[in-house]
Amino acid sequence: MDSLRNIGHIDGQTQLVGIIGSPVAHSLSPEMHNAAFAYMGLNWRYIPLLVRPDQLAAALKGIVALNFRGVNITIPHKVAAIPLMDSVTEAVTVAGAVNTVRIDGSSGRMEGMNTDMTGFLADLAAHKIHLSEGMRVIVLGAGGAARAVGAGLARSGAQITFINRTPEKAAQVVEFLKASWSSAVMTAAPFSELAAHAEGASLIVNTTAVGIWPNADESPWPEHVPFPKNAVVYDTVYRPRHTLLMKQAEKAGLMAVGGLGMLVYQGAAAFEMWTRQKPPIEVMRAACEQRLGD
Ligand code: NAP
């Protein structure tokens, strides 16, 4: 009976959203969104949906057929979902990935969106980290998160160097972003050239998967490379909340910000797209913090 009570009230009017990924068990989004729905008194539920790559198209058709209001899309489907959408926003085109789908209730049309980019920019603003024309930024990594972060930075006119373990992938990100911002100053380099590129940078953003729990004793920043003076370090990793990279930066006297805010703001943007209601951001943050613990 207790477990039934925990599910809460579900009836014929309950609206469904969820997250499609593989794996999805680690996702904080169910807690974050269900806490928001409960707080707002909305008869909505958010459920994790494990979908393997060869089932993505079928799964998307399925959620339309089942009258879902939308879904989040996570690893490894963010790029593969693009051609399956009926339409995409400009943010999807510039970031090259879909992380949120809104489904029109009457037509069943799927609109693909990218709220990772807006989530990153919103969290920078919340921390009063201002982007400016010509500002030098180092982005570590060249995956999906690097594209979303890079698109947000390029829009502001920042000069970006993408540093990646596989330099060819960093070059591909530069080429991709140049399609939207041809005049932007962007370069790609290997980690061996990090020290030279880092000098004079104002912002360092980690988008690599290095340092994620359970490998919390790893950092993408090599010990022998000094941090640029007065730079801000933004680590998109949010588990653990205080990464080794953040600790290294703080030890060097720099401001360091973790990725939880980006996660919360991307979720808040999705919540607003689906429900057309103002998201309870602090409730969503608290739900994530509770799940992550200390
Ligand atoms: P992805 O597309 O798989 O890219 C992973 C990146 O990490 C690649 O650049 C990869 O380099 C690099 N990498 C992985 N293992 C490495 C290692 N041992 N040494 C050096 N580089 C390594 O993943 P993604 O979607 O970009 O996500 C990356 C991370 O960003 C996530 O794990 C998550 O922590 C964070 N993220 C956070 C948010 C948020 O809301 N806060 C949102 C999205 C992502 P190679 O190209 O050489 O393989």
CSV table of C-alpha atoms and ligand atoms in Angstrom, one decimal:
chain,number,residue,atom,x,y,z
A,1,MET,CA,0.0,0.0,0.0
A,2,ASP,CA,2.8,2.4,0.8
A,3,SER,CA,4.4,2.1,-2.6
A,4,LEU,CA,0.9,2.8,-4.2
A,5,ARG,CA,0.5,5.9,-2.0
A,6,ASN,CA,4.0,7.1,-3.2
A,7,ILE,CA,2.8,7.0,-6.9
A,8,GLY,CA,0.2,9.6,-6.1
A,9,HIS,CA,-3.0,10.2,-7.9
A,10,ILE,CA,-2.9,9.0,-11.6
A,11,ASP,CA,-6.1,9.1,-13.6
A,12,GLY,CA,-7.5,9.4,-17.1
A,13,GLN,CA,-6.5,13.1,-17.2
A,14,THR,CA,-2.8,12.5,-16.3
A,15,GLN,CA,-0.4,14.0,-18.9
A,16,LEU,CA,2.8,12.1,-19.7
A,17,VAL,CA,6.3,13.2,-20.4
A,18,GLY,CA,9.6,11.3,-19.9
A,19,ILE,CA,13.2,10.8,-21.0
A,20,ILE,CA,14.4,8.5,-23.8
A,21,GLY,CA,18.0,7.3,-23.5
A,22,SER,CA,20.3,4.4,-22.9
A,23,PRO,CA,21.2,4.3,-20.1
A,24,VAL,CA,18.5,6.3,-18.3
A,25,ALA,CA,18.7,4.9,-14.7
A,26,HIS,CA,21.2,7.6,-13.7
A,27,SER,CA,19.0,10.5,-14.9
A,28,LEU,CA,17.9,13.1,-12.3
A,29,SER,CA,15.2,14.4,-14.6
A,30,PRO,CA,12.3,12.2,-13.3
A,31,GLU,CA,12.9,13.5,-9.7
A,32,MET,CA,13.4,17.0,-11.0
A,33,HIS,CA,10.2,17.2,-13.1
A,34,ASN,CA,7.9,15.1,-10.9
A,35,ALA,CA,8.8,17.4,-8.0
A,36,ALA,CA,8.0,20.4,-10.1
A,37,PHE,CA,4.6,18.9,-11.2
A,38,ALA,CA,3.7,18.1,-7.6
A,39,TYR,CA,4.7,21.5,-6.4
A,40,MET,CA,2.6,23.2,-9.2
A,41,GLY,CA,-0.4,20.9,-8.6
A,42,LEU,CA,-0.2,19.6,-12.2
A,43,ASN,CA,-1.6,16.2,-13.1
A,44,TRP,CA,1.5,15.3,-15.1
A,45,ARG,CA,4.1,12.5,-14.7
A,46,TYR,CA,7.6,12.1,-16.0
A,47,ILE,CA,9.0,8.6,-16.6
A,48,PRO,CA,12.4,7.2,-17.6
A,49,LEU,CA,12.2,5.2,-20.9
A,50,LEU,CA,15.1,2.9,-21.7
A,51,VAL,CA,15.4,2.9,-25.5
A,52,ARG,CA,18.2,1.3,-27.4
A,53,PRO,CA,19.5,3.0,-30.6
A,54,ASP,CA,17.8,0.6,-33.1
A,55,GLN,CA,14.4,1.4,-31.4
A,56,LEU,CA,14.6,5.2,-31.4
A,57,ALA,CA,12.3,5.7,-34.4
A,58,ALA,CA,9.8,3.2,-33.0
A,59,ALA,CA,9.9,4.7,-29.6
A,60,LEU,CA,9.2,8.2,-30.8
A,61,LYS,CA,6.3,6.9,-32.9
A,62,GLY,CA,5.1,5.1,-29.8
A,63,ILE,CA,5.1,8.1,-27.5
A,64,VAL,CA,3.1,10.1,-30.1
A,65,ALA,CA,0.6,7.2,-30.3
A,66,LEU,CA,0.4,7.0,-26.5
A,67,ASN,CA,-0.4,10.7,-26.4
A,68,PHE,CA,2.7,11.9,-24.5
A,69,ARG,CA,3.1,15.7,-24.3
A,70,GLY,CA,6.8,15.4,-24.9
A,71,VAL,CA,10.1,13.8,-24.0
A,72,ASN,CA,13.7,14.7,-23.2
A,73,ILE,CA,16.3,12.9,-25.4
A,74,THR,CA,19.6,11.9,-23.9
A,75,ILE,CA,22.7,9.9,-24.7
A,76,PRO,CA,23.1,8.3,-27.3
A,77,HIS,CA,20.0,9.7,-29.2
A,78,LYS,CA,20.5,13.4,-29.3
A,79,VAL,CA,21.8,13.6,-32.9
A,80,ALA,CA,19.9,10.6,-34.3
A,81,ALA,CA,16.6,12.2,-33.3
A,82,ILE,CA,17.0,15.2,-35.5
A,83,PRO,CA,15.8,13.7,-38.8
A,84,LEU,CA,12.9,12.0,-36.9
A,85,MET,CA,11.4,15.4,-36.0
A,86,ASP,CA,8.6,17.1,-37.9
A,87,SER,CA,10.3,20.5,-37.2
A,88,VAL,CA,13.3,21.7,-35.2
A,89,THR,CA,14.1,25.1,-33.6
A,90,GLU,CA,17.1,27.2,-34.6
A,91,ALA,CA,18.9,26.0,-31.4
A,92,VAL,CA,18.8,22.5,-32.7
A,93,THR,CA,20.3,23.6,-36.0
A,94,VAL,CA,23.1,25.5,-34.4
A,95,ALA,CA,23.9,23.0,-31.7
A,96,GLY,CA,23.4,19.9,-33.9
A,97,ALA,CA,21.4,18.0,-31.3
A,98,VAL,CA,17.8,17.6,-29.9
A,99,ASN,CA,17.4,17.2,-26.2
A,100,THR,CA,13.7,18.1,-25.8
A,101,VAL,CA,10.7,17.2,-27.9
A,102,ARG,CA,7.3,18.8,-27.7
A,103,ILE,CA,4.4,16.9,-29.2
A,104,ASP,CA,1.3,18.8,-30.4
A,105,GLY,CA,-1.7,17.2,-28.8
A,106,SER,CA,-4.0,17.5,-31.8
A,107,SER,CA,-1.7,16.8,-34.7
A,108,GLY,CA,0.9,14.6,-33.1
A,109,ARG,CA,3.7,16.6,-34.7
A,110,MET,CA,7.0,16.5,-33.0
A,111,GLU,CA,9.0,19.7,-32.5
A,112,GLY,CA,12.7,19.2,-31.6
A,113,MET,CA,14.4,21.7,-29.4
A,114,ASN,CA,17.7,22.1,-27.6
A,115,THR,CA,17.6,23.5,-24.1
A,116,ASP,CA,21.2,22.5,-23.2
A,117,MET,CA,22.4,25.6,-24.9
A,118,THR,CA,19.9,27.9,-23.1
A,119,GLY,CA,20.5,26.0,-19.8
A,120,PHE,CA,24.2,26.7,-20.0
A,121,LEU,CA,23.7,30.4,-20.9
A,122,ALA,CA,21.1,30.8,-18.2
A,123,ASP,CA,23.4,29.3,-15.5
A,124,LEU,CA,26.3,31.6,-16.6
A,125,ALA,CA,24.0,34.6,-16.2
A,126,ALA,CA,22.8,33.3,-12.8
A,127,HIS,CA,26.4,33.3,-11.7
A,128,LYS,CA,27.0,36.8,-13.2
A,129,ILE,CA,29.5,35.4,-15.7
A,130,HIS,CA,29.2,37.8,-18.6
A,131,LEU,CA,30.2,36.8,-22.1
A,132,SER,CA,31.6,39.5,-24.4
A,133,GLU,CA,32.8,40.1,-27.9
A,134,GLY,CA,36.4,38.8,-28.2
A,135,MET,CA,36.5,37.1,-24.8
A,136,ARG,CA,38.8,34.1,-24.9
A,137,VAL,CA,37.3,30.8,-23.9
A,138,ILE,CA,38.7,27.3,-23.7
A,139,VAL,CA,36.2,24.5,-24.2
A,140,LEU,CA,37.5,21.1,-23.1
A,141,GLY,CA,35.8,18.3,-25.1
A,142,ALA,CA,34.2,18.0,-28.5
A,143,GLY,CA,31.0,15.9,-28.0
A,144,GLY,CA,27.4,16.9,-27.9
A,145,ALA,CA,27.8,19.1,-24.8
A,146,ALA,CA,30.7,20.9,-26.5
A,147,ARG,CA,28.5,21.8,-29.5
A,148,ALA,CA,25.7,23.1,-27.3
A,149,VAL,CA,28.1,25.1,-25.2
A,150,GLY,CA,30.1,26.3,-28.2
A,151,ALA,CA,26.9,27.4,-30.0
A,152,GLY,CA,26.0,29.6,-27.0
A,153,LEU,CA,29.5,31.0,-26.8
A,154,ALA,CA,29.8,31.7,-30.5
A,155,ARG,CA,26.5,33.6,-30.4
A,156,SER,CA,28.1,36.0,-28.0
A,157,GLY,CA,31.2,36.6,-30.1
A,158,ALA,CA,33.6,34.9,-27.8
A,159,GLN,CA,36.9,33.5,-29.3
A,160,ILE,CA,36.8,29.8,-28.6
A,161,THR,CA,39.5,27.1,-28.6
A,162,PHE,CA,38.2,23.5,-28.5
A,163,ILE,CA,40.7,21.2,-26.8
A,164,ASN,CA,40.0,17.5,-27.2
A,165,ARG,CA,41.6,14.1,-26.6
A,166,THR,CA,40.8,13.3,-30.3
A,167,PRO,CA,41.8,16.6,-32.0
A,168,GLU,CA,40.0,15.7,-35.3
A,169,LYS,CA,36.7,15.8,-33.4
A,170,ALA,CA,37.5,19.3,-32.1
A,171,ALA,CA,38.2,20.3,-35.7
A,172,GLN,CA,34.8,18.9,-36.7
A,173,VAL,CA,33.0,20.9,-34.0
A,174,VAL,CA,34.7,24.1,-35.3
A,175,GLU,CA,33.7,23.3,-38.8
A,176,PHE,CA,30.1,22.6,-37.7
A,177,LEU,CA,29.8,25.8,-35.7
A,178,LYS,CA,31.3,27.8,-38.6
A,179,ALA,CA,28.3,26.9,-40.7
A,180,SER,CA,26.2,29.1,-38.4
A,181,TRP,CA,28.9,31.7,-37.4
A,182,SER,CA,31.3,32.0,-40.3
A,183,SER,CA,33.1,35.0,-38.9
A,184,ALA,CA,33.6,33.6,-35.4
A,185,VAL,CA,37.1,33.0,-34.2
A,186,MET,CA,37.3,29.4,-33.3
A,187,THR,CA,40.2,27.0,-33.3
A,188,ALA,CA,40.8,23.3,-32.4
A,189,ALA,CA,43.9,21.9,-30.6
A,190,PRO,CA,45.1,18.8,-28.8
A,191,PHE,CA,45.7,18.7,-25.0
A,192,SER,CA,49.4,19.0,-25.6
A,193,GLU,CA,48.8,22.6,-26.7
A,194,LEU,CA,46.5,23.5,-23.8
A,195,ALA,CA,49.1,25.6,-21.9
A,196,ALA,CA,49.7,27.9,-24.9
A,197,HIS,CA,46.0,28.4,-25.6
A,198,ALA,CA,45.0,28.8,-22.0
A,199,GLU,CA,47.1,31.9,-21.4
A,200,GLY,CA,44.9,34.9,-21.2
A,201,ALA,CA,41.6,32.9,-21.3
A,202,SER,CA,38.8,34.3,-19.2
A,203,LEU,CA,36.6,31.2,-19.1
A,204,ILE,CA,37.3,27.5,-19.2
A,205,VAL,CA,34.4,25.1,-19.8
A,206,ASN,CA,34.8,21.4,-19.3
A,207,THR,CA,32.4,19.4,-21.5
A,208,THR,CA,34.4,16.1,-21.3
A,209,ALA,CA,33.1,13.2,-19.4
A,210,VAL,CA,36.3,13.2,-17.2
A,211,GLY,CA,35.7,13.4,-13.5
A,212,ILE,CA,32.2,12.0,-13.5
A,213,TRP,CA,31.3,9.7,-10.6
A,214,PRO,CA,32.6,7.1,-10.0
A,215,ASN,CA,35.8,8.5,-11.4
A,216,ALA,CA,35.7,11.5,-9.2
A,217,ASP,CA,39.4,11.5,-8.6
A,218,GLU,CA,40.1,12.4,-12.3
A,219,SER,CA,40.3,15.8,-13.9
A,220,PRO,CA,40.7,16.9,-17.5
A,221,TRP,CA,43.1,19.7,-16.4
A,222,PRO,CA,46.7,18.4,-16.3
A,223,GLU,CA,48.5,19.2,-13.0
A,224,HIS,CA,51.5,20.8,-14.8
A,225,VAL,CA,49.4,23.4,-16.7
A,226,PRO,CA,48.9,26.6,-14.8
A,227,PHE,CA,45.3,28.1,-14.8
A,228,PRO,CA,45.1,31.5,-16.5
A,229,LYS,CA,44.8,34.3,-13.9
A,230,ASN,CA,41.3,35.5,-13.0
A,231,ALA,CA,39.6,32.9,-15.2
A,232,VAL,CA,36.3,31.3,-14.3
A,233,VAL,CA,36.1,27.5,-14.5
A,234,TYR,CA,32.7,26.0,-15.5
A,235,ASP,CA,32.5,22.2,-15.2
A,236,THR,CA,29.4,20.9,-16.9
A,237,VAL,CA,29.8,17.7,-14.9
A,238,TYR,CA,27.3,17.7,-12.0
A,239,ARG,CA,28.0,14.3,-10.4
A,240,PRO,CA,29.8,14.8,-8.1
A,241,ARG,CA,28.7,18.4,-7.4
A,242,HIS,CA,32.2,19.5,-6.5
A,243,THR,CA,34.5,17.9,-9.1
A,244,LEU,CA,38.3,17.6,-8.9
A,245,LEU,CA,38.6,20.2,-11.6
A,246,MET,CA,36.6,22.6,-9.5
A,247,LYS,CA,38.8,21.9,-6.5
A,248,GLN,CA,42.0,22.4,-8.6
A,249,ALA,CA,40.6,25.8,-9.9
A,250,GLU,CA,39.6,26.9,-6.4
A,251,LYS,CA,43.1,26.0,-5.1
A,252,ALA,CA,44.5,28.3,-7.7
A,253,GLY,CA,42.2,31.1,-6.5
A,254,LEU,CA,39.7,30.9,-9.3
A,255,MET,CA,35.9,30.9,-9.2
A,256,ALA,CA,34.6,27.4,-10.1
A,257,VAL,CA,31.0,26.5,-11.0
A,258,GLY,CA,29.5,23.0,-11.4
A,259,GLY,CA,27.0,21.8,-14.0
A,260,LEU,CA,24.0,21.3,-11.7
A,261,GLY,CA,22.6,24.8,-12.6
A,262,MET,CA,22.9,24.0,-16.4
A,263,LEU,CA,20.9,20.8,-15.8
A,264,VAL,CA,18.2,22.6,-13.8
A,265,TYR,CA,17.9,25.4,-16.3
A,266,GLN,CA,17.7,23.0,-19.3
A,267,GLY,CA,15.0,21.1,-17.4
A,268,ALA,CA,13.2,24.3,-16.5
A,269,ALA,CA,13.1,25.3,-20.2
A,270,ALA,CA,11.7,21.9,-21.2
A,271,PHE,CA,9.1,22.2,-18.4
A,272,GLU,CA,8.0,25.6,-19.7
A,273,MET,CA,7.8,24.3,-23.3
A,274,TRP,CA,5.6,21.4,-22.3
A,275,THR,CA,3.3,22.9,-19.7
A,276,ARG,CA,3.4,26.6,-20.7
A,277,GLN,CA,3.8,27.4,-17.0
A,278,LYS,CA,6.6,29.2,-15.2
A,279,PRO,CA,8.9,26.5,-13.9
A,280,PRO,CA,9.6,26.3,-10.1
A,281,ILE,CA,13.3,26.4,-10.5
A,282,GLU,CA,14.3,26.2,-6.8
A,283,VAL,CA,12.0,23.2,-6.3
A,284,MET,CA,13.7,21.5,-9.3
A,285,ARG,CA,17.2,22.3,-8.0
A,286,ALA,CA,16.3,21.0,-4.5
A,287,ALA,CA,15.0,17.7,-6.0
A,288,CYS,CA,18.3,17.2,-7.9
A,289,GLU,CA,20.4,18.2,-4.8
A,290,GLN,CA,18.4,15.7,-2.7
A,291,ARG,CA,19.1,12.9,-5.1
A,292,LEU,CA,22.8,13.8,-5.5
A,293,GLY,CA,23.4,14.2,-1.7
A,294,ASP,CA,26.6,15.8,-0.6
B,1,NAP,P1,30.0,12.8,-25.6
B,1,NAP,O1,29.3,13.4,-26.9
B,1,NAP,O2,30.1,11.4,-25.5
B,1,NAP,O3,31.4,13.5,-25.5
B,1,NAP,C1,32.3,13.1,-24.5
B,1,NAP,C2,33.6,14.0,-24.6
B,1,NAP,O4,34.4,13.6,-23.4
B,1,NAP,C3,34.4,13.8,-25.8
B,1,NAP,O5,35.0,15.1,-26.1
B,1,NAP,C4,35.5,12.8,-25.4
B,1,NAP,O6,36.7,12.9,-26.1
B,1,NAP,C5,35.7,13.3,-23.9
B,1,NAP,N1,36.3,12.2,-23.1
B,1,NAP,C6,35.6,11.1,-22.7
B,1,NAP,N2,36.5,10.4,-21.9
B,1,NAP,C7,37.7,11.0,-21.9
B,1,NAP,C8,38.9,10.8,-21.3
B,1,NAP,N3,39.1,9.7,-20.5
B,1,NAP,N4,39.9,11.7,-21.5
B,1,NAP,C9,39.7,12.8,-22.2
B,1,NAP,N5,38.6,13.1,-22.8
B,1,NAP,C10,37.5,12.2,-22.7
B,1,NAP,O7,29.2,13.3,-24.3
B,1,NAP,P2,28.4,14.7,-24.1
B,1,NAP,O8,27.0,14.6,-24.5
B,1,NAP,O9,29.2,15.8,-24.8
B,1,NAP,O10,28.5,14.9,-22.6
B,1,NAP,C11,29.8,15.0,-21.9
B,1,NAP,C12,29.5,15.4,-20.5
B,1,NAP,O11,29.0,16.7,-20.4
B,1,NAP,C13,28.5,14.5,-19.8
B,1,NAP,O12,29.1,13.4,-19.3
B,1,NAP,C14,28.0,15.4,-18.7
B,1,NAP,O13,28.7,15.3,-17.5
B,1,NAP,C15,28.2,16.8,-19.3
B,1,NAP,N6,26.8,17.4,-19.6
B,1,NAP,C16,26.2,18.1,-18.7
B,1,NAP,C17,25.0,18.7,-18.9
B,1,NAP,C18,24.4,19.6,-17.9
B,1,NAP,O14,23.2,19.9,-18.0
B,1,NAP,N7,25.1,20.0,-16.9
B,1,NAP,C19,24.4,18.5,-20.2
B,1,NAP,C20,25.0,17.7,-21.1
B,1,NAP,C21,26.3,17.1,-20.8
B,1,NAP,P3,37.0,12.1,-27.4
B,1,NAP,O15,36.3,12.9,-28.5
B,1,NAP,O16,38.4,12.0,-27.6
B,1,NAP,O17,36.3,10.7,-27.2
